[in-house]
Coordinates of C-alpha atoms and ligand atoms in Angstrom, one line a residue:
M1144 CA -21.2 14.7 20.7
A1145 CA -18.4 14.4 23.2
E1146 CA -15.9 11.6 23.5
I1147 CA -16.9 8.8 25.9
A1148 CA -14.9 9.2 29.2
T1149 CA -12.2 6.7 30.0
A1150 CA -14.3 5.1 32.8
Q1151 CA -17.2 4.6 30.3
V1152 CA -14.9 2.8 27.8
R1153 CA -14.0 0.5 30.6
E1154 CA -17.6 -0.1 31.5
L1155 CA -18.9 -0.3 27.9
L1156 CA -16.3 -2.6 26.6
G1157 CA -14.9 -4.2 29.7
I1158 CA -11.4 -3.3 28.7
P1159 CA -8.9 -0.7 29.9
P1160 CA -8.7 2.2 27.5
E1161 CA -5.0 1.5 26.8
K1162 CA -6.1 -1.8 25.2
L1163 CA -8.1 0.1 22.5
P1164 CA -6.7 -0.2 19.0
R1165 CA -5.2 3.0 17.7
H1166 CA -6.2 2.3 14.2
I1167 CA -9.0 0.2 12.9
A1168 CA -9.3 -0.7 9.2
V1169 CA -12.4 -2.2 7.7
I1170 CA -13.1 -4.2 4.5
M1171 CA -16.8 -3.4 4.3
D1172 CA -18.1 -6.4 2.4
G1173 CA -21.5 -8.0 1.7
N1174 CA -23.7 -5.1 0.7
G1175 CA -24.8 -7.0 -2.5
R1176 CA -25.5 -10.2 -0.6
W1177 CA -27.4 -8.4 2.1
A1178 CA -29.7 -7.0 -0.6
Q1179 CA -30.0 -10.2 -2.6
Q1180 CA -31.0 -12.2 0.5
R1181 CA -33.9 -9.8 0.8
G1182 CA -34.9 -9.8 -2.8
L1183 CA -33.7 -6.2 -3.2
P1184 CA -31.4 -4.7 -5.9
R1185 CA -27.7 -4.6 -4.9
I1186 CA -27.7 -0.8 -4.7
E1187 CA -30.1 -1.0 -1.8
G1188 CA -27.4 -2.9 0.0
H1189 CA -24.9 0.0 -0.7
R1190 CA -27.5 2.5 0.5
R1191 CA -27.9 0.6 3.8
G1192 CA -24.1 0.1 4.0
A1193 CA -23.7 3.9 4.1
E1194 CA -25.7 4.0 7.3
S1195 CA -23.3 1.5 8.9
V1196 CA -20.5 3.8 7.9
R1197 CA -22.2 6.7 9.8
R1198 CA -22.8 4.5 12.9
V1199 CA -19.4 3.0 13.0
T1200 CA -17.6 6.3 12.4
E1201 CA -19.5 8.1 15.1
Q1202 CA -18.9 5.2 17.6
C1203 CA -15.1 5.3 16.8
A1204 CA -15.1 9.0 17.4
R1205 CA -16.9 8.6 20.7
L1206 CA -14.6 5.8 21.8
G1207 CA -11.5 8.0 21.2
I1208 CA -10.1 5.7 18.4
E1209 CA -7.3 7.6 16.6
Q1210 CA -8.0 6.4 13.1
L1211 CA -10.6 4.5 11.1
T1212 CA -9.8 3.5 7.5
L1213 CA -12.7 2.3 5.4
Y1214 CA -12.4 0.4 2.1
C1215 CA -15.0 2.2 0.0
L1216 CA -14.0 1.3 -3.6
S1217 CA -11.1 -0.8 -4.8
S1218 CA -9.2 -0.4 -8.0
E1219 CA -10.6 -3.9 -8.9
N1220 CA -14.2 -2.8 -8.4
W1221 CA -14.1 -1.1 -11.9
K1222 CA -14.9 -4.6 -13.2
R1223 CA -18.5 -4.2 -12.0
P1224 CA -21.5 -3.2 -14.1
R1225 CA -21.6 0.5 -15.1
E1226 CA -24.9 1.1 -13.3
E1227 CA -23.6 -0.2 -10.0
L1228 CA -20.4 1.9 -10.3
D1229 CA -22.4 5.0 -11.2
F1230 CA -24.5 4.5 -8.1
L1231 CA -21.5 4.0 -5.9
L1232 CA -19.8 7.1 -7.2
Q1233 CA -22.9 9.2 -6.9
M1234 CA -23.3 7.9 -3.3
L1235 CA -19.8 8.8 -2.4
Q1236 CA -20.3 12.3 -3.8
Q1237 CA -23.5 12.7 -1.9
Y1238 CA -21.9 11.3 1.3
M1239 CA -19.1 13.9 1.1
I1240 CA -21.7 16.7 0.9
E1241 CA -24.2 15.4 3.5
Q1242 CA -21.6 14.4 6.1
R1243 CA -19.8 17.8 6.3
Q1244 CA -21.9 19.0 9.2
R1245 CA -21.5 15.8 11.2
V1246 CA -17.8 15.6 10.4
M1247 CA -17.4 19.1 11.9
E1248 CA -19.6 18.4 14.9
H1249 CA -17.7 15.3 15.8
N1250 CA -14.3 16.9 15.2
I1251 CA -13.5 14.3 12.5
R1252 CA -10.6 14.8 10.1
V1253 CA -11.4 13.2 6.7
R1254 CA -8.5 11.9 4.6
V1255 CA -8.6 10.0 1.3
I1256 CA -6.2 7.3 -0.1
G1257 CA -6.2 5.9 -3.6
R1258 CA -5.6 7.0 -7.1
R1259 CA -7.3 10.1 -8.3
E1260 CA -7.1 9.2 -11.9
G1261 CA -10.3 7.5 -13.0
L1262 CA -12.5 9.2 -10.5
P1263 CA -15.1 11.6 -11.8
E1264 CA -14.3 15.3 -11.4
Q1265 CA -17.4 16.0 -9.2
V1266 CA -16.4 13.2 -6.8
L1267 CA -12.9 14.6 -6.5
R1268 CA -14.2 18.2 -6.0
E1269 CA -16.6 17.3 -3.2
T1270 CA -14.1 15.0 -1.6
D1271 CA -11.4 17.7 -1.7
Q1272 CA -13.7 20.2 -0.1
T1273 CA -14.6 17.9 2.8
V1274 CA -10.9 17.0 3.3
A1275 CA -9.9 20.7 3.3
M1276 CA -12.7 21.8 5.5
S1277 CA -11.9 19.2 8.2
R1278 CA -8.1 19.6 7.9
N1279 CA -7.6 21.2 11.3
N1280 CA -10.0 18.9 13.2
T1281 CA -8.2 17.0 16.0
G1282 CA -10.5 14.0 16.7
L1283 CA -10.9 10.7 14.8
V1284 CA -9.0 10.5 11.4
L1285 CA -11.5 9.0 9.0
C1286 CA -9.5 7.7 6.1
L1287 CA -11.5 6.7 3.1
A1288 CA -9.9 4.3 0.6
I1289 CA -11.4 5.3 -2.8
N1290 CA -10.1 3.7 -6.0
Y1291 CA -7.6 2.1 -3.8
G1292 CA -5.5 -1.0 -4.5
G1293 CA -2.6 -2.1 -2.3
R1294 CA -0.4 -3.1 -5.3
A1295 CA -1.2 0.1 -7.2
E1296 CA -0.1 2.0 -4.0
L1297 CA 3.2 0.1 -4.0
V1298 CA 3.7 0.8 -7.7
D1299 CA 3.2 4.5 -7.0
A1300 CA 5.6 4.4 -4.0
V1301 CA 8.3 2.7 -6.1
R1302 CA 7.8 5.4 -8.8
G1303 CA 8.1 8.1 -6.2
I1304 CA 11.3 6.6 -4.8
A1305 CA 12.8 6.1 -8.3
Q1306 CA 12.1 9.7 -9.1
Q1307 CA 14.0 10.9 -6.0
I1308 CA 16.9 8.7 -7.0
K1309 CA 16.8 10.1 -10.5
L1310 CA 16.9 13.6 -9.1
G1311 CA 19.9 12.7 -6.9
K1312 CA 18.0 13.3 -3.7
L1313 CA 18.3 9.6 -2.5
E1314 CA 20.8 6.8 -2.9
P1315 CA 19.6 3.3 -3.5
E1316 CA 21.4 2.0 -0.4
E1317 CA 19.6 4.6 1.8
I1318 CA 16.2 2.9 1.1
N1319 CA 14.8 1.3 4.2
E1320 CA 11.3 0.3 5.5
Q1321 CA 10.7 3.9 6.6
T1322 CA 11.4 5.1 3.0
I1323 CA 8.7 2.8 1.7
S1324 CA 6.2 3.8 4.4
D1325 CA 6.9 7.5 3.7
N1326 CA 6.1 7.0 0.0
L1327 CA 2.8 5.2 0.5
Y1328 CA -0.6 7.1 0.4
T1329 CA -0.7 6.4 4.1
A1330 CA 2.5 8.3 4.9
G1331 CA 2.5 9.5 8.4
M1332 CA -0.4 7.4 9.5
P1333 CA -0.1 4.6 12.1
D1334 CA -0.4 1.0 10.7
P1335 CA -3.8 -0.6 11.4
D1336 CA -3.9 -2.6 14.7
L1337 CA -7.2 -4.2 13.9
L1338 CA -8.5 -5.3 10.5
I1339 CA -12.2 -6.1 10.4
R1340 CA -13.8 -7.9 7.4
T1341 CA -17.5 -8.5 7.1
A1342 CA -19.4 -11.1 5.1
G1343 CA -17.2 -14.0 6.0
E1344 CA -14.6 -13.8 3.3
L1345 CA -11.1 -14.9 4.5
R1346 CA -9.0 -12.7 2.2
V1347 CA -7.5 -9.2 2.2
S1348 CA -8.6 -8.2 -1.4
N1349 CA -5.6 -6.0 -2.1
F1350 CA -6.2 -3.8 1.0
L1351 CA -3.3 -2.0 2.7
L1352 CA -0.9 -4.8 1.9
W1353 CA 2.2 -3.2 3.4
Q1354 CA 0.4 -1.7 6.4
I1355 CA -1.4 -4.8 7.7
S1356 CA 1.7 -6.9 8.2
Y1357 CA 1.0 -7.2 11.9
A1358 CA -2.6 -6.2 12.1
E1359 CA -5.0 -8.5 14.1
I1360 CA -7.7 -9.8 11.8
W1361 CA -11.3 -10.2 12.9
V1362 CA -13.9 -11.6 10.5
T1363 CA -17.7 -11.7 11.0
D1364 CA -20.2 -13.5 8.8
L1365 CA -22.6 -10.6 9.1
C1366 CA -22.9 -8.4 6.0
W1367 CA -21.8 -4.8 6.3
P1368 CA -25.3 -3.3 6.4
D1369 CA -25.9 -5.4 9.6
F1370 CA -22.7 -4.3 11.2
D1371 CA -23.5 -2.0 14.2
E1372 CA -22.0 -0.7 17.4
A1373 CA -22.4 -4.0 19.2
Q1374 CA -20.3 -5.7 16.4
L1375 CA -17.7 -3.1 16.7
H1376 CA -17.5 -3.6 20.4
A1377 CA -17.2 -7.3 19.9
A1378 CA -14.3 -6.8 17.5
I1379 CA -12.5 -4.5 19.9
R1380 CA -13.0 -6.8 22.8
A1381 CA -11.6 -9.7 20.8
Y1382 CA -8.6 -7.5 19.8
A1383 CA -7.9 -6.5 23.4
A1384 CA -7.8 -10.2 24.4
R1385 CA -5.1 -11.0 21.7
Q1386 CA -1.5 -11.3 22.5
R1387 CA 0.5 -9.3 20.0
R1388 CA 4.1 -10.6 19.7
F1389 CA 5.4 -9.0 16.6
G1390 CA 7.7 -12.0 16.1
G1391 CA 9.0 -11.8 19.6
L1392 CA 8.1 -13.9 22.7
S1393 CA 5.1 -13.4 24.9
T1394 CA 5.7 -11.2 27.9
I1395 CA 3.1 -13.0 30.0
Ligands
IPE2871 C1 -19.0 -4.2 -0.5 O1 -20.1 -5.0 -0.8 C2 -19.0 -2.8 -1.2 C3 -18.1 -2.6 -2.3 C4 -17.2 -3.5 -2.6 C5 -18.1 -1.4 -3.0 P1 -20.2 -5.8 -2.2 O2 -20.8 -5.0 -3.2 O3 -18.8 -6.4 -2.5 O4 -21.2 -7.0 -1.7 P2 -21.1 -8.5 -2.1 O5 -19.7 -9.0 -1.7 O6 -21.3 -8.6 -3.6 O7 -22.1 -9.1 -1.3
IPE2872 C1 -13.4 -5.5 -1.2 O1 -14.6 -6.1 -1.4 C2 -13.4 -4.1 -1.7 C3 -14.3 -3.2 -0.8 C4 -14.8 -3.5 0.3 C5 -14.4 -1.8 -1.4 P1 -14.8 -6.9 -2.8 O2 -16.2 -7.5 -2.7 O3 -14.4 -6.1 -4.0 O4 -13.7 -8.1 -2.7 P2 -13.7 -9.5 -3.3 O5 -13.9 -9.3 -4.8 O6 -14.8 -10.4 -2.7 O7 -12.3 -10.1 -3.0
MG2873 MG1 -17.9 -8.1 -2.1

């Protein structure tokens, strides 16, 4: 599927293409509630949530968004019942296999952030294969946060920096914001411009703590399985209408 032309972005979203966010990050929440509201088991919500992932990813690829980062599994989600975790991990593994063809068709580059330790071998193997296979794709970067925690990421970054100092490769006074960014899992990626959260919760739940310092936040009460292209467009339109000041003064 080809990218939507510039004129179509204007028509579809009613905004000039230069107003598109470069990087959209999503806290995909409310799968369990979606299922419970329908008298279904929570895992059914996760199954339906995976369909939203496909829809939103393809739409971002078509719109020419540079990066989409999805919060798939947090380092705090290990507190959940074993059966739910097993299902989520199995679904992730399956997703990595099933989506390979689509990923290649849409020229998507898959990347993963989070701690590898704790994830089952099979999940890592299939994930690594999809990441390697799509490495040279030049379209949307689909970054999947798996076993991800913002504080754990900062701990790992500090360890990395301390190691460089220990080896004499870095002086403490040389540490600046760029040093920290370069030692995060997201090194080299742009910071999110737009942070979307579904299911109405007004919190960041340990997601990309460093990177979202100036992200525009957009929250919907809809649960993730109900999030579709129209919702994505609404979020992007709302983003395009915001004034980003980064601590400075408005230019208008
Ligand atoms: C988001 O949905 C998916 C994950 C956190 C893995 P939840 O499973 O958190 O759904 P709710 O918040 O319980 O409704
Ligand atoms: C955030 O959702 C994590 C993911 C979407 C993977 P949670 O459902 O885990 O967040 P809390 O517990 O409501 O803060
Ligand atoms: Mg939740």
